[in-house]
Short mmCIF file of C-alpha atoms and ligand atoms in Angstrom, two decimals:
data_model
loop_
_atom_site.label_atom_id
_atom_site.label_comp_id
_atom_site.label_asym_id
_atom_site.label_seq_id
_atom_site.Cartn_x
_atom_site.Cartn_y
_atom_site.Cartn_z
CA UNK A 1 31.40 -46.22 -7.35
CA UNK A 2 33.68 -48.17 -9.98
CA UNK A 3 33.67 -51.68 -9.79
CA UNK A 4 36.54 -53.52 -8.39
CA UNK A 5 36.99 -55.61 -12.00
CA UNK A 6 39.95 -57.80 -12.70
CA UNK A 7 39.44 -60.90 -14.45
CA UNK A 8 36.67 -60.98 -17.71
CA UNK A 9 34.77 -64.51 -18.53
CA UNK A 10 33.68 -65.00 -22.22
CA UNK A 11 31.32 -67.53 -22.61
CA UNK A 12 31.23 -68.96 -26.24
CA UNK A 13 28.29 -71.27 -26.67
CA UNK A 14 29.29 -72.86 -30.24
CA UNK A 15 27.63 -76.14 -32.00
CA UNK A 16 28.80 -77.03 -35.47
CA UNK A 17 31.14 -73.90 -36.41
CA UNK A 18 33.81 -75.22 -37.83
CA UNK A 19 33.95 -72.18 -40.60
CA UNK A 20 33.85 -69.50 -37.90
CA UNK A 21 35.22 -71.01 -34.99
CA UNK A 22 39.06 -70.13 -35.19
CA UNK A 23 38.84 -66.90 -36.43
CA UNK A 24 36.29 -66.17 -33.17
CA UNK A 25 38.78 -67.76 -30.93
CA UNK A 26 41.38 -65.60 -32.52
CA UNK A 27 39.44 -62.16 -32.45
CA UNK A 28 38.24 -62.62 -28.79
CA UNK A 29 42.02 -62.95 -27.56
CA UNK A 30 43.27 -60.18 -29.57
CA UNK A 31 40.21 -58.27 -28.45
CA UNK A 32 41.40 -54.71 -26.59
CA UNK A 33 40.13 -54.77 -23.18
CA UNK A 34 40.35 -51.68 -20.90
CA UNK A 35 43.55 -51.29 -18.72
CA UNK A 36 44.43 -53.36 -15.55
CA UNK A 37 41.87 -56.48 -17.21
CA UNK A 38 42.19 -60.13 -18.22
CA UNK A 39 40.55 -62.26 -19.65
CA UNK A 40 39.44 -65.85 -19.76
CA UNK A 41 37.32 -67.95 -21.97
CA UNK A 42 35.45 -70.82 -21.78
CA UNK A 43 34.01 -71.99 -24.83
CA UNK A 44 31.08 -74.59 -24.38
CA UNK A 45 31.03 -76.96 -27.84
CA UNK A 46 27.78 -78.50 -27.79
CA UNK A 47 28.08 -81.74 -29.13
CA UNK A 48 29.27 -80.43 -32.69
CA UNK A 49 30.21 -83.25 -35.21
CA UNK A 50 31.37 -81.14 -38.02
CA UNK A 51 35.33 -80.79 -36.67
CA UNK A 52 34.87 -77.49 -34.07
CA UNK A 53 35.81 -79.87 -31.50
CA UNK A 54 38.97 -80.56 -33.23
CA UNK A 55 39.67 -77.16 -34.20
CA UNK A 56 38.60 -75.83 -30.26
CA UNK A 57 41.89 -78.39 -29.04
CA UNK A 58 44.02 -77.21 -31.43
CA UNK A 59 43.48 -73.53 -30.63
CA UNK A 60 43.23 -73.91 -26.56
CA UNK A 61 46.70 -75.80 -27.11
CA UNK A 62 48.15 -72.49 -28.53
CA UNK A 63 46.47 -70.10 -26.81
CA UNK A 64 49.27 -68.99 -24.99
CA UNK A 65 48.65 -67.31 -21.34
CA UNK A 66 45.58 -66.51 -21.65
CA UNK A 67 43.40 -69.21 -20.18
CA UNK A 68 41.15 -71.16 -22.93
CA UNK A 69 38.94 -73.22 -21.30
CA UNK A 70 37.15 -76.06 -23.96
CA UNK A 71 34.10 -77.94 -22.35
CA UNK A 72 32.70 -80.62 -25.00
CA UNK A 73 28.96 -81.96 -24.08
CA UNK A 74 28.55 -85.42 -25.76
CA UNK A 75 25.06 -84.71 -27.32
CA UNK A 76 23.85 -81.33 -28.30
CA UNK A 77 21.96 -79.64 -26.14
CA UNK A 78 21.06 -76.13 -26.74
CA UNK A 79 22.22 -72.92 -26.57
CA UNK A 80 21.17 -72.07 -23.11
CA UNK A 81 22.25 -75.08 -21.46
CA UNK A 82 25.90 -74.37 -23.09
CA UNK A 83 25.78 -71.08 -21.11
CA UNK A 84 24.19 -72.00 -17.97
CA UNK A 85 27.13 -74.60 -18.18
CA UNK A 86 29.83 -71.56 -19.08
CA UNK A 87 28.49 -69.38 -15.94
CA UNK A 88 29.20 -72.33 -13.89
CA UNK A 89 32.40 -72.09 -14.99
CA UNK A 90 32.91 -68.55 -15.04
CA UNK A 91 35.59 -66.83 -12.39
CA UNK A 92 35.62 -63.47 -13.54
CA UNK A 93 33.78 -60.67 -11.84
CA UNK A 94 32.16 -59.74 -15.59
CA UNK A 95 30.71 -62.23 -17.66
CA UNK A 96 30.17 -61.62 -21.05
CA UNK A 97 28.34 -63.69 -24.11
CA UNK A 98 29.91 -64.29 -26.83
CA UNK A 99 28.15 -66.14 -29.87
CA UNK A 100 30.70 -69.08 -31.88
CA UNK A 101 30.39 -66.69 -34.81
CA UNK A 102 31.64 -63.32 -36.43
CA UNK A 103 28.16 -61.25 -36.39
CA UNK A 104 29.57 -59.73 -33.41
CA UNK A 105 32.74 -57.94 -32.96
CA UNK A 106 34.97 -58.19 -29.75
CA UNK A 107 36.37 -54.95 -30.54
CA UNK A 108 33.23 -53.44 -29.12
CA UNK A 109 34.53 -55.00 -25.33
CA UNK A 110 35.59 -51.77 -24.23
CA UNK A 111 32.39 -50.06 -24.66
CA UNK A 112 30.23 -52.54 -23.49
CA UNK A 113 32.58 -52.98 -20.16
CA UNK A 114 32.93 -49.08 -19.37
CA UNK A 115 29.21 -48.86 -17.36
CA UNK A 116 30.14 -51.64 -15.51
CA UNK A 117 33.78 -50.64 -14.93
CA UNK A 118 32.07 -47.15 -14.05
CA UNK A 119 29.75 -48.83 -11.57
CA UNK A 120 26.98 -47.01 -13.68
CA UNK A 121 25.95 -50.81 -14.37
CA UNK A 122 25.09 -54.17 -13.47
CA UNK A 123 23.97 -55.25 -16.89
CA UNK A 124 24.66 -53.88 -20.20
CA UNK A 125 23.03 -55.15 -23.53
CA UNK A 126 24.87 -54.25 -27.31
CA UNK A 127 22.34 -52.37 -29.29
CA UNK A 128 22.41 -53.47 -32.93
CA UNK A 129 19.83 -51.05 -33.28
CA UNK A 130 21.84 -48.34 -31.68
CA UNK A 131 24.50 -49.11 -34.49
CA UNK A 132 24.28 -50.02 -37.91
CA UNK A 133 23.17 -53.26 -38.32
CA UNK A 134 24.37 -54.87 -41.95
CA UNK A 135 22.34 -57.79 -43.93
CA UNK A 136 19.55 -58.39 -41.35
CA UNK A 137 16.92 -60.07 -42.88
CA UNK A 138 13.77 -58.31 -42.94
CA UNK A 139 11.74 -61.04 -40.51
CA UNK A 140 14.59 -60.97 -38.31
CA UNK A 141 14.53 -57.08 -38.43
CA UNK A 142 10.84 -57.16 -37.96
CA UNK A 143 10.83 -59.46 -34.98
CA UNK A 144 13.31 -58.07 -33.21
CA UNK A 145 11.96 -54.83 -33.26
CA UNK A 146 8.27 -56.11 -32.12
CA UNK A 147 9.88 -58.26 -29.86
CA UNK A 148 11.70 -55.39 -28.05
CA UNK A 149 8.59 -53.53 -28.05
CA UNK A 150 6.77 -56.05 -26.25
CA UNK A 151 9.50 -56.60 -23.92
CA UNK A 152 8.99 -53.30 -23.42
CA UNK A 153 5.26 -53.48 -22.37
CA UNK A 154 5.23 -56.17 -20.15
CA UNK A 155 8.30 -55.10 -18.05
CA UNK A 156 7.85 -50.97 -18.63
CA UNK A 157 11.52 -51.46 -19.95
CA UNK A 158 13.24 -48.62 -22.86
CA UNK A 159 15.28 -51.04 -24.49
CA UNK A 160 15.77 -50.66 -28.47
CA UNK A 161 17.03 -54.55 -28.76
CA UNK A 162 16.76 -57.31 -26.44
CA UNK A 163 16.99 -59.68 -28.49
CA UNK A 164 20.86 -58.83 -28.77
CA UNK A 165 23.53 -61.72 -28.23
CA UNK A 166 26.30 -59.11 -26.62
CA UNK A 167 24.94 -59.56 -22.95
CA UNK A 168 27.30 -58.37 -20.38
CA UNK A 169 26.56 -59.09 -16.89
CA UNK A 170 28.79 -58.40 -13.15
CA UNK A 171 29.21 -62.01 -12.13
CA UNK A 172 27.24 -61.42 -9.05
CA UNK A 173 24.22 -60.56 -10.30
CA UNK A 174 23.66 -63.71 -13.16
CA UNK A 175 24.86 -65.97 -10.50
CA UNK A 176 22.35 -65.10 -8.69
CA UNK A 177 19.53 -65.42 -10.78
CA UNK A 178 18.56 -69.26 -11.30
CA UNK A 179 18.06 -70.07 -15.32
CA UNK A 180 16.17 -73.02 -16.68
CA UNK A 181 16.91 -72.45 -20.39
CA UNK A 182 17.87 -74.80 -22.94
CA UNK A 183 18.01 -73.47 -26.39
CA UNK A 184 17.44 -69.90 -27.63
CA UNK A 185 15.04 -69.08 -24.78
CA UNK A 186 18.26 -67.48 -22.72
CA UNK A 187 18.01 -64.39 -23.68
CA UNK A 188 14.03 -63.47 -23.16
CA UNK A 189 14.55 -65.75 -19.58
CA UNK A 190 17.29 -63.56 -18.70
CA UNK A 191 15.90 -59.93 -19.50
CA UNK A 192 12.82 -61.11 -17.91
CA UNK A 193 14.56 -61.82 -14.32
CA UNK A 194 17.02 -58.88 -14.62
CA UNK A 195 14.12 -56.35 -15.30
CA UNK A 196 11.68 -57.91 -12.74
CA UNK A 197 14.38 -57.68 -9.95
CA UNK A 198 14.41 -54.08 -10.79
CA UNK A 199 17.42 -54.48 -12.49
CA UNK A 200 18.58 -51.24 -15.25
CA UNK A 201 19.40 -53.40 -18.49
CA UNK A 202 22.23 -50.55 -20.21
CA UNK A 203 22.48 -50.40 -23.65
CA UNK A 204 25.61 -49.10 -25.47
CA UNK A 205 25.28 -49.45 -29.95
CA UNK A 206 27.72 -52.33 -31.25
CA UNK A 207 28.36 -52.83 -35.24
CA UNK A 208 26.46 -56.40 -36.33
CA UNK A 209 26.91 -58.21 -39.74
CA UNK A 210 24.23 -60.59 -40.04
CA UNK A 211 24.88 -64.38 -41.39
CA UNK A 212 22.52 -66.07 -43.27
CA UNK A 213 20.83 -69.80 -42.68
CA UNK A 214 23.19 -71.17 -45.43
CA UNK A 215 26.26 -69.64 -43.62
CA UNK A 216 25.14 -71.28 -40.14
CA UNK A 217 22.23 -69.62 -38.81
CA UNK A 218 20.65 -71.82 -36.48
CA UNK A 219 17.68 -70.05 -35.25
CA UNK A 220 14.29 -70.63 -36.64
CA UNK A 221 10.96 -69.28 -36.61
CA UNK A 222 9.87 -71.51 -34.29
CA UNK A 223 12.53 -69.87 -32.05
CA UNK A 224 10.51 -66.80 -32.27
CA UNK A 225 7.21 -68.36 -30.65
CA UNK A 226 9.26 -69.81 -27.74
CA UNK A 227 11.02 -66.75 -27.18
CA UNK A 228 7.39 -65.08 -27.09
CA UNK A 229 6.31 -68.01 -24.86
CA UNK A 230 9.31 -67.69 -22.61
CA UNK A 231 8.92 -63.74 -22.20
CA UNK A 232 5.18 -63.83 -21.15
CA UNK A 233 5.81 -66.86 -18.60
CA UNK A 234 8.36 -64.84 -16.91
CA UNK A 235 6.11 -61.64 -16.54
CA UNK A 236 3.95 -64.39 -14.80
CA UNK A 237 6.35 -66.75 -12.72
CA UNK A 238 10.13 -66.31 -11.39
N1 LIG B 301 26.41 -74.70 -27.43
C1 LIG B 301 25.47 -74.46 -28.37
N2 LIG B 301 25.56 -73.36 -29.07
C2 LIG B 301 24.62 -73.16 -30.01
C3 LIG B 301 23.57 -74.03 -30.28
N3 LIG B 301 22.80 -73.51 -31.27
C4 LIG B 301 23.38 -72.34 -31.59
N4 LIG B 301 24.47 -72.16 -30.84
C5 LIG B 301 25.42 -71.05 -30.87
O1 LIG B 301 24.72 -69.89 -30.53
C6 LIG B 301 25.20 -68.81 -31.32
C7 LIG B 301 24.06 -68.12 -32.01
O2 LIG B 301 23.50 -68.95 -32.97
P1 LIG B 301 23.00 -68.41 -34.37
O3 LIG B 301 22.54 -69.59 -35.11
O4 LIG B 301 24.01 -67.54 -34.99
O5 LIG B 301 21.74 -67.58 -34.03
P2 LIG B 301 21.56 -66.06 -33.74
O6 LIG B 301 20.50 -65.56 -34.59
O7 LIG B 301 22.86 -65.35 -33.74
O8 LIG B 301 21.00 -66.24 -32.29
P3 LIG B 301 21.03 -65.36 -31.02
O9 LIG B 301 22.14 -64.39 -31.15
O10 LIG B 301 21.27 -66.36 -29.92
O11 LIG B 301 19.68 -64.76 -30.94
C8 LIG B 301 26.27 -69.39 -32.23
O12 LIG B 301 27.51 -69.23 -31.61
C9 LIG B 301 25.94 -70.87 -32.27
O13 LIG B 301 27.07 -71.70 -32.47
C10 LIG B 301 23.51 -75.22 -29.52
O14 LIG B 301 22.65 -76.06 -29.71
N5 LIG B 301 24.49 -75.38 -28.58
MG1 LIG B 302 24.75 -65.65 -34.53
#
């Protein structure tokens, strides 16, 4: 049965992107979004003291109707604690993630909203590797990959890239499940829960242009063991 959709919450965890930020901002409104929708966005600036939180006023000032929501945390404290802070926030019946950079591209909305608009969904990742990913380095490449594979073992899951930022959820269903991220480890917490409650993750391919450290990566290698952590202690514990 299609599900009864109307409002769309994009949750931008950003910290320090004062290169990328506008143009983001500016992309995600213009972004085409399937008939009868709206949007929202709340964009959760982590404590950035390189000017995003100057340039995140500026462009919630002029966003015009669409509703920009800009919540500043005094100190920076990680990735997942910006979004657990955004899906607070979130009054949409879709919530989707939406990195403080241009690697992704909001013009791949409509396809990652039609299984959910279908009611063939509750959860829907962007496949990179579906697509075409361009400039991934070859550890990140080779991580993902195992990564997903593992994922795959441990939760008897098909996925082809879970370590994807594009995560689109009904606003239901990551309400409901309780997240104790802080930094990067949102994503492995959240496919863990999703799959263990039984929970099809969808995939749909999305284009990708990777950024490099110098451009303002922020992940690290020692991401990469916590997400590994994070993954095996939620085959274990809820
Ligand atoms: N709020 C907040 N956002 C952060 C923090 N660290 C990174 N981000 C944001 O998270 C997004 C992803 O960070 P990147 O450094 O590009 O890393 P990535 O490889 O794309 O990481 P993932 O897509 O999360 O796997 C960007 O929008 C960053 O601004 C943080 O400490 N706080
Ligand atoms: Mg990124």
């Amino acid at each position: 049965m299609a599900a009864d959709v109307k409002l769309v919450s994009v949750i931008i965890p950003a910290y320090n992107e004062r290169s990328d930020i506008e143009e983001v901002l500016r992309r995600v409104l213009d972004a085409p979004l399937p008939r009868g929708l709206s949007r929202e966005v709340i964009v959760v600036d982590d404590g950035s003291n390189d000017g995003t939180s100057e340039i995140l006023e500026k462009c919630a000032a002029g966003a015009g109707r669409t509703v920009v929501r800009v919540h500043h945390s005094v100190l920076n404290f990680g990735k997942g604690t910006a979004i657990r802070i955004g899906i607070r926030q979130a009054r949409g019946e879709v919530i989707i993630i939406q990195d403080g950079d241009l690697e992704y591209d909001p013009n791949d909305y409509p396809r990652l909203l039609a299984p959910i608009l279908a009611g063939e969904a509750d959860v829907v990742y962007g496949s990179r590797f579906l697509g075409d990913p361009k400039g991934m380095q070859l550890p990140n490449l080779v991580f993902n990959r195992s990564f997903t594979a593992l994922t795959n073992v441990l939760f008897t899951s098909h996925l082809t890239d879970e370590a994807t930022a594009y995560k689109v959820f009904r606003a239901e269903v990551l309400k409901g499940i309780p997240l104790a991220c802080t930094r990067f480890e949102f994503c492995p917490e959240v496919t863990a829960k999703v799959l263990k409650r039984g929970i099809r993750i969808h995939e749909v391919p999305i284009s990708y242009t990777a950024r490099t450290t110098r451009q303002g990566k922020k992940i690290k290698w020692t991401d990469a063991i916590s997400a590994v952590a994070t993954i095996l202690k939620y085959r274990v514990v809820d």
